[in-house]
CSV table of C-alpha atoms in Angstrom, one decimal:
chain,number,residue,atom,x,y,z
A,1005,MET,CA,110.1,72.8,91.3
A,1006,SER,CA,110.6,70.7,88.1
A,1007,GLU,CA,112.1,72.4,85.1
A,1008,LEU,CA,110.4,73.3,81.9
A,1009,TYR,CA,110.8,71.7,78.5
A,1010,LEU,CA,109.6,72.0,75.1
A,1011,MET,CA,108.0,68.2,74.2
A,1012,VAL,CA,108.3,67.6,70.7
A,1013,THR,CA,106.6,64.7,68.9
A,1014,ILE,CA,107.1,63.1,65.5
A,1015,SER,CA,104.8,61.1,64.6
A,1016,ASP,CA,102.5,59.5,61.5
A,1017,ARG,CA,99.8,62.1,60.5
A,1018,ASN,CA,97.3,59.4,61.2
A,1019,PHE,CA,98.8,58.6,64.8
A,1020,HIS,CA,98.9,62.4,66.0
A,1021,ARG,CA,95.3,62.7,66.7
A,1022,ARG,CA,95.6,60.0,69.3
A,1023,LEU,CA,98.6,61.6,70.4
A,1024,LEU,CA,96.4,65.1,71.1
A,1025,ALA,CA,93.9,62.6,73.2
A,1026,PHE,CA,96.7,60.8,75.3
A,1027,TYR,CA,98.2,64.3,76.3
A,1028,LYS,CA,94.9,65.6,76.6
A,1029,GLU,CA,94.7,63.1,80.0
A,1030,TYR,CA,97.8,64.8,81.5
A,1031,GLY,CA,96.4,67.9,81.2
A,1032,VAL,CA,98.4,69.1,77.9
A,1033,THR,CA,96.4,70.8,75.3
A,1034,VAL,CA,97.9,73.9,74.0
A,1035,THR,CA,100.1,72.4,71.2
A,1036,MET,CA,101.6,73.2,68.0
A,1037,VAL,CA,101.1,71.1,65.2
A,1038,THR,CA,103.0,71.5,61.8
A,1039,LEU,CA,103.3,69.2,59.4
A,1040,GLY,CA,106.3,67.2,57.9
A,1041,ARG,CA,107.5,64.3,55.8
A,1042,GLY,CA,110.0,61.1,56.2
A,1043,THR,CA,113.3,61.4,54.7
A,1044,ALA,CA,113.9,57.8,54.2
A,1045,THR,CA,115.3,56.7,50.2
A,1046,SER,CA,113.1,55.1,47.8
A,1047,GLU,CA,115.7,52.0,47.8
A,1048,VAL,CA,114.8,51.3,51.9
A,1049,LEU,CA,111.3,52.3,51.6
A,1050,ASP,CA,110.3,49.6,48.6
A,1051,SER,CA,112.9,47.1,50.4
A,1052,PHE,CA,109.7,47.1,53.0
A,1053,GLY,CA,107.2,47.5,50.7
A,1054,LEU,CA,106.4,51.2,52.1
A,1055,GLU,CA,105.5,54.5,51.1
A,1056,ALA,CA,106.7,57.7,51.6
A,1057,ALA,CA,105.5,58.7,55.7
A,1058,GLU,CA,103.4,62.0,56.3
A,1059,LYS,CA,104.3,63.5,59.3
A,1060,ALA,CA,102.7,65.5,62.3
A,1061,ILE,CA,105.2,67.4,64.4
A,1062,GLN,CA,103.8,68.5,67.5
A,1063,PHE,CA,105.1,71.0,70.3
A,1064,ALA,CA,103.7,71.2,73.7
A,1065,PHE,CA,105.4,72.3,77.1
A,1066,VAL,CA,106.0,69.8,80.1
A,1067,THR,CA,107.7,70.0,83.0
A,1068,GLY,CA,109.9,67.3,83.9
A,1069,ARG,CA,107.9,65.6,86.6
A,1070,GLU,CA,105.5,65.6,83.7
A,1071,TRP,CA,107.5,64.1,81.1
A,1072,LYS,CA,108.3,61.2,82.9
A,1073,GLU,CA,105.1,60.2,83.1
A,1074,ILE,CA,104.0,60.9,79.7
A,1075,ARG,CA,107.1,59.2,78.7
A,1076,SER,CA,105.8,55.9,80.4
A,1077,GLY,CA,102.6,56.2,78.9
A,1078,LEU,CA,104.0,56.7,75.5
A,1079,GLU,CA,106.1,53.5,75.8
A,1080,LYS,CA,103.9,51.2,77.8
A,1081,ARG,CA,100.0,52.0,76.4
A,1082,LEU,CA,100.5,53.8,72.9
A,1083,LYS,CA,104.2,51.4,72.1
A,1084,ILE,CA,105.9,54.6,71.2
A,1085,ASP,CA,109.2,52.2,70.6
A,1086,ILE,CA,107.7,50.4,67.8
A,1087,PRO,CA,109.7,51.2,64.9
A,1088,GLY,CA,107.4,53.3,62.3
A,1089,THR,CA,105.5,54.8,65.6
A,1090,GLY,CA,107.1,57.9,66.5
A,1091,ILE,CA,109.7,59.5,68.5
A,1092,ALA,CA,109.3,62.1,71.3
A,1093,PHE,CA,111.7,64.2,72.8
A,1094,VAL,CA,112.1,67.0,75.2
A,1095,ILE,CA,114.3,70.2,75.3
A,1096,PRO,CA,115.2,72.2,78.2
A,1097,VAL,CA,113.5,76.1,77.7
A,1098,SER,CA,116.0,78.7,79.1
A,1099,SER,CA,113.1,81.3,79.5
A,1100,ILE,CA,109.1,82.3,78.2
A,1101,GLY,CA,108.8,86.2,77.6
A,1102,GLY,CA,106.3,86.7,80.2
A,1103,LYS,CA,104.0,85.7,83.5
A,1104,LYS,CA,101.0,85.2,81.7
A,1105,GLN,CA,102.5,83.5,78.1
A,1106,LEU,CA,104.1,80.8,81.1
A,1107,GLN,CA,100.8,80.7,82.6
A,1108,PHE,CA,98.9,79.8,79.1
A,1109,LEU,CA,102.1,77.8,78.0
A,1110,THR,CA,101.6,75.6,80.9
A,1111,GLU,CA,97.6,76.0,81.1
A,1112,GLY,CA,98.0,77.0,84.6
A,1113,ARG,CA,99.4,73.5,86.0
A,1114,GLY,CA,101.6,74.9,89.1
A,1115,PHE,CA,104.6,75.1,87.1
A,1116,GLU,CA,106.7,78.2,88.8
A,1117,LYS,CA,109.6,79.9,87.2
A,1118,GLY,CA,112.3,80.0,89.3
A,1119,GLU,CA,116.3,81.1,87.9
A,1120,GLU,CA,116.8,80.8,84.3
A,1121,SER,CA,117.7,77.6,83.2
A,1122,THR,CA,120.9,77.4,81.1
A,1123,LEU,CA,123.1,74.9,79.9
A,1124,LYS,CA,127.1,75.5,80.5
A,1125,ASP,CA,128.9,77.2,78.0
A,1126,THR,CA,126.2,77.6,74.9
A,1127,LYS,CA,127.3,80.7,72.6
A,1128,TYR,CA,123.8,80.7,70.9
A,1129,GLU,CA,119.8,80.6,71.7
A,1130,LEU,CA,117.1,79.4,69.6
A,1131,LEU,CA,114.5,81.8,70.0
A,1132,ALA,CA,110.5,81.1,69.2
A,1133,ASN,CA,107.7,83.1,68.3
A,1134,GLN,CA,104.0,83.1,67.4
A,1135,GLY,CA,102.5,86.0,65.6
A,1136,TYR,CA,103.0,88.1,63.0
A,1137,THR,CA,106.2,87.7,60.5
A,1138,GLU,CA,107.1,91.1,59.8
A,1139,TYR,CA,106.1,92.4,63.3
A,1140,ILE,CA,108.3,89.9,65.3
A,1141,MET,CA,111.7,90.0,62.4
A,1142,GLU,CA,111.3,93.9,62.6
A,1143,ALA,CA,111.2,93.9,66.5
A,1144,ALA,CA,114.1,91.5,66.3
A,1145,ARG,CA,116.0,93.0,64.1
A,1146,SER,CA,116.1,96.3,65.9
A,1147,ALA,CA,117.9,94.7,68.3
A,1148,ASN,CA,120.9,93.2,66.1
A,1149,ALA,CA,119.1,89.9,65.0
A,1150,ALA,CA,119.7,88.5,61.7
A,1151,GLY,CA,117.2,86.2,59.4
A,1152,GLY,CA,114.7,84.0,60.9
A,1153,THR,CA,113.0,80.7,59.6
A,1154,VAL,CA,108.8,80.5,59.3
A,1155,ILE,CA,106.6,77.2,60.4
A,1156,HIS,CA,103.2,77.2,59.4
A,1157,ALA,CA,101.4,75.5,62.3
A,1158,LYS,CA,97.9,75.0,64.0
A,1159,GLY,CA,97.2,75.4,67.7
A,1160,THR,CA,95.5,73.7,69.5
A,1161,GLY,CA,93.6,74.3,72.9
A,1162,MET,CA,93.6,77.7,71.7
A,1163,GLN,CA,90.4,78.4,74.0
A,1164,LYS,CA,92.9,78.4,76.8
A,1165,ALA,CA,94.0,82.1,75.5
A,1166,GLU,CA,91.3,83.3,76.8
A,1167,GLN,CA,91.8,82.0,80.3
A,1168,PHE,CA,95.2,83.0,80.8
A,1169,LEU,CA,96.1,85.8,78.5
A,1170,GLY,CA,92.4,87.7,78.2
A,1171,PHE,CA,91.7,87.5,74.7
A,1172,SER,CA,91.2,85.0,72.3
A,1173,LEU,CA,94.2,83.6,69.6
A,1174,ALA,CA,93.7,82.2,66.2
A,1175,THR,CA,94.0,78.7,65.3
A,1176,GLU,CA,96.0,79.1,62.2
A,1177,LYS,CA,99.7,80.3,63.5
A,1178,GLU,CA,102.9,81.1,62.0
A,1179,MET,CA,105.9,80.0,64.2
A,1180,ILE,CA,109.2,82.0,63.5
A,1181,LEU,CA,112.2,80.6,64.5
A,1182,ILE,CA,115.7,83.0,64.8
A,1183,VAL,CA,119.4,81.3,66.4
A,1184,VAL,CA,121.0,84.6,68.0
A,1185,LYS,CA,124.0,84.8,70.5
A,1186,ASN,CA,123.3,84.1,73.9
A,1187,CYS,CA,124.7,87.7,75.2
A,1188,ASP,CA,121.8,89.4,72.4
A,1189,LYS,CA,119.1,87.1,73.5
A,1190,ASN,CA,117.6,89.2,76.4
A,1191,ALA,CA,117.3,92.5,74.5
A,1192,ILE,CA,116.2,90.9,71.7
A,1193,MET,CA,113.1,88.8,73.6
A,1194,LYS,CA,112.7,92.4,75.1
A,1195,ALA,CA,112.2,94.4,71.5
A,1196,ILE,CA,109.9,91.5,70.8
A,1197,MET,CA,107.7,91.8,73.7
A,1198,GLU,CA,107.6,95.5,73.7
A,1199,LYS,CA,106.6,96.4,69.9
A,1200,ALA,CA,105.4,92.7,68.8
A,1201,GLY,CA,104.0,91.4,72.3
A,1202,LEU,CA,100.4,90.6,73.6
A,1203,GLU,CA,99.6,94.2,73.5
A,1204,SER,CA,100.6,94.9,70.0
A,1205,LYS,CA,97.8,93.0,67.1
A,1206,ALA,CA,100.9,90.6,66.5
A,1207,LYS,CA,100.1,89.4,70.0
A,1208,SER,CA,103.0,87.0,69.7
A,1209,ILE,CA,104.8,85.1,72.3
A,1210,VAL,CA,108.2,84.1,73.0
A,1211,PHE,CA,110.5,81.8,74.4
A,1212,SER,CA,114.2,80.5,74.2
A,1213,LEU,CA,115.9,77.3,73.7
A,1214,PRO,CA,119.5,76.6,74.5
A,1215,VAL,CA,121.9,75.8,71.4
A,1216,THR,CA,124.6,73.6,72.5
A,1217,GLU,CA,126.2,73.1,68.5
A,1218,THR,CA,125.8,74.6,65.1
A,1219,ALA,CA,127.5,75.0,62.4
A,1220,GLY,CA,127.0,77.0,59.4
A,1221,MET,CA,127.2,80.4,61.6
A,1222,ARG,CA,131.1,81.3,60.8
A,1223,LEU,CA,129.9,84.5,59.6
A,1224,VAL,CA,128.3,85.2,62.4
A,1225,GLU,CA,130.9,84.4,64.6
A,1226,ASP,CA,133.4,86.4,62.4
A,1227,GLU,CA,131.3,89.5,63.6
C-alpha cells in the first residue's frame, strides 16, 4: 500500500493544459486549478528580456508509486527541469474526511487508506476544503477553529463526482485553507463533515496536510 500525496504543479498558464493531458495518461483527471503570478523582480525580468509570468497552480492526489512514474515523465517527456517550464512537488496527506471523498479524489485507482500518516512532532495541520465558505467556516469555528484563507479555483474531472459521490459537483470552486493545532484537527474535521459535508448543500470535502514549521502563530501558541 502506498502513501497518499497532494501533488502541486506550478507552471506557465499556457502550459497547464498540456500538463492536464499528461496527467490524464496516468489516470489523474480530478484536479483543482487556480491562477497565480510570478514574483521575480522587474530587474531580473528585464535582464532576460522577459515579461511577468502568469502562473497556473494545479492540485491533484497521487500515491507514492504514481508520483515516481509521473516525476519521471515530467522530467523526460515534458522537460520540466528546463528553467521557466514549471515545478512539481508533493505533500503527504495525513487524512481525508470520508471514504466516498477518498474514492472521488483518488478516482477509484485502487488506493486503500491504512493508518493515518503523520510526520513526527508536527504541532499544526493544514485543513483544505471545497465548498461554501460561510457553511464551512461556521462549522469549523464551532470546533474552535480560527480564520481561514479562500482561494478561487476551477475543478477538472468533476464528472467523476457522480460516479463516486452519487451527485454532480460544480466546476467553479472555492478552496478554504485553515491552519489548526494538531490536537484540534479531528474535532474540526468532524464538525465540517457533519455540518457542511456531503449531506449538506455545501457538499464540501475536507482533507488535512501536516505542517512541519510555522511563522506568525505566536498568539495561537500563547493561548
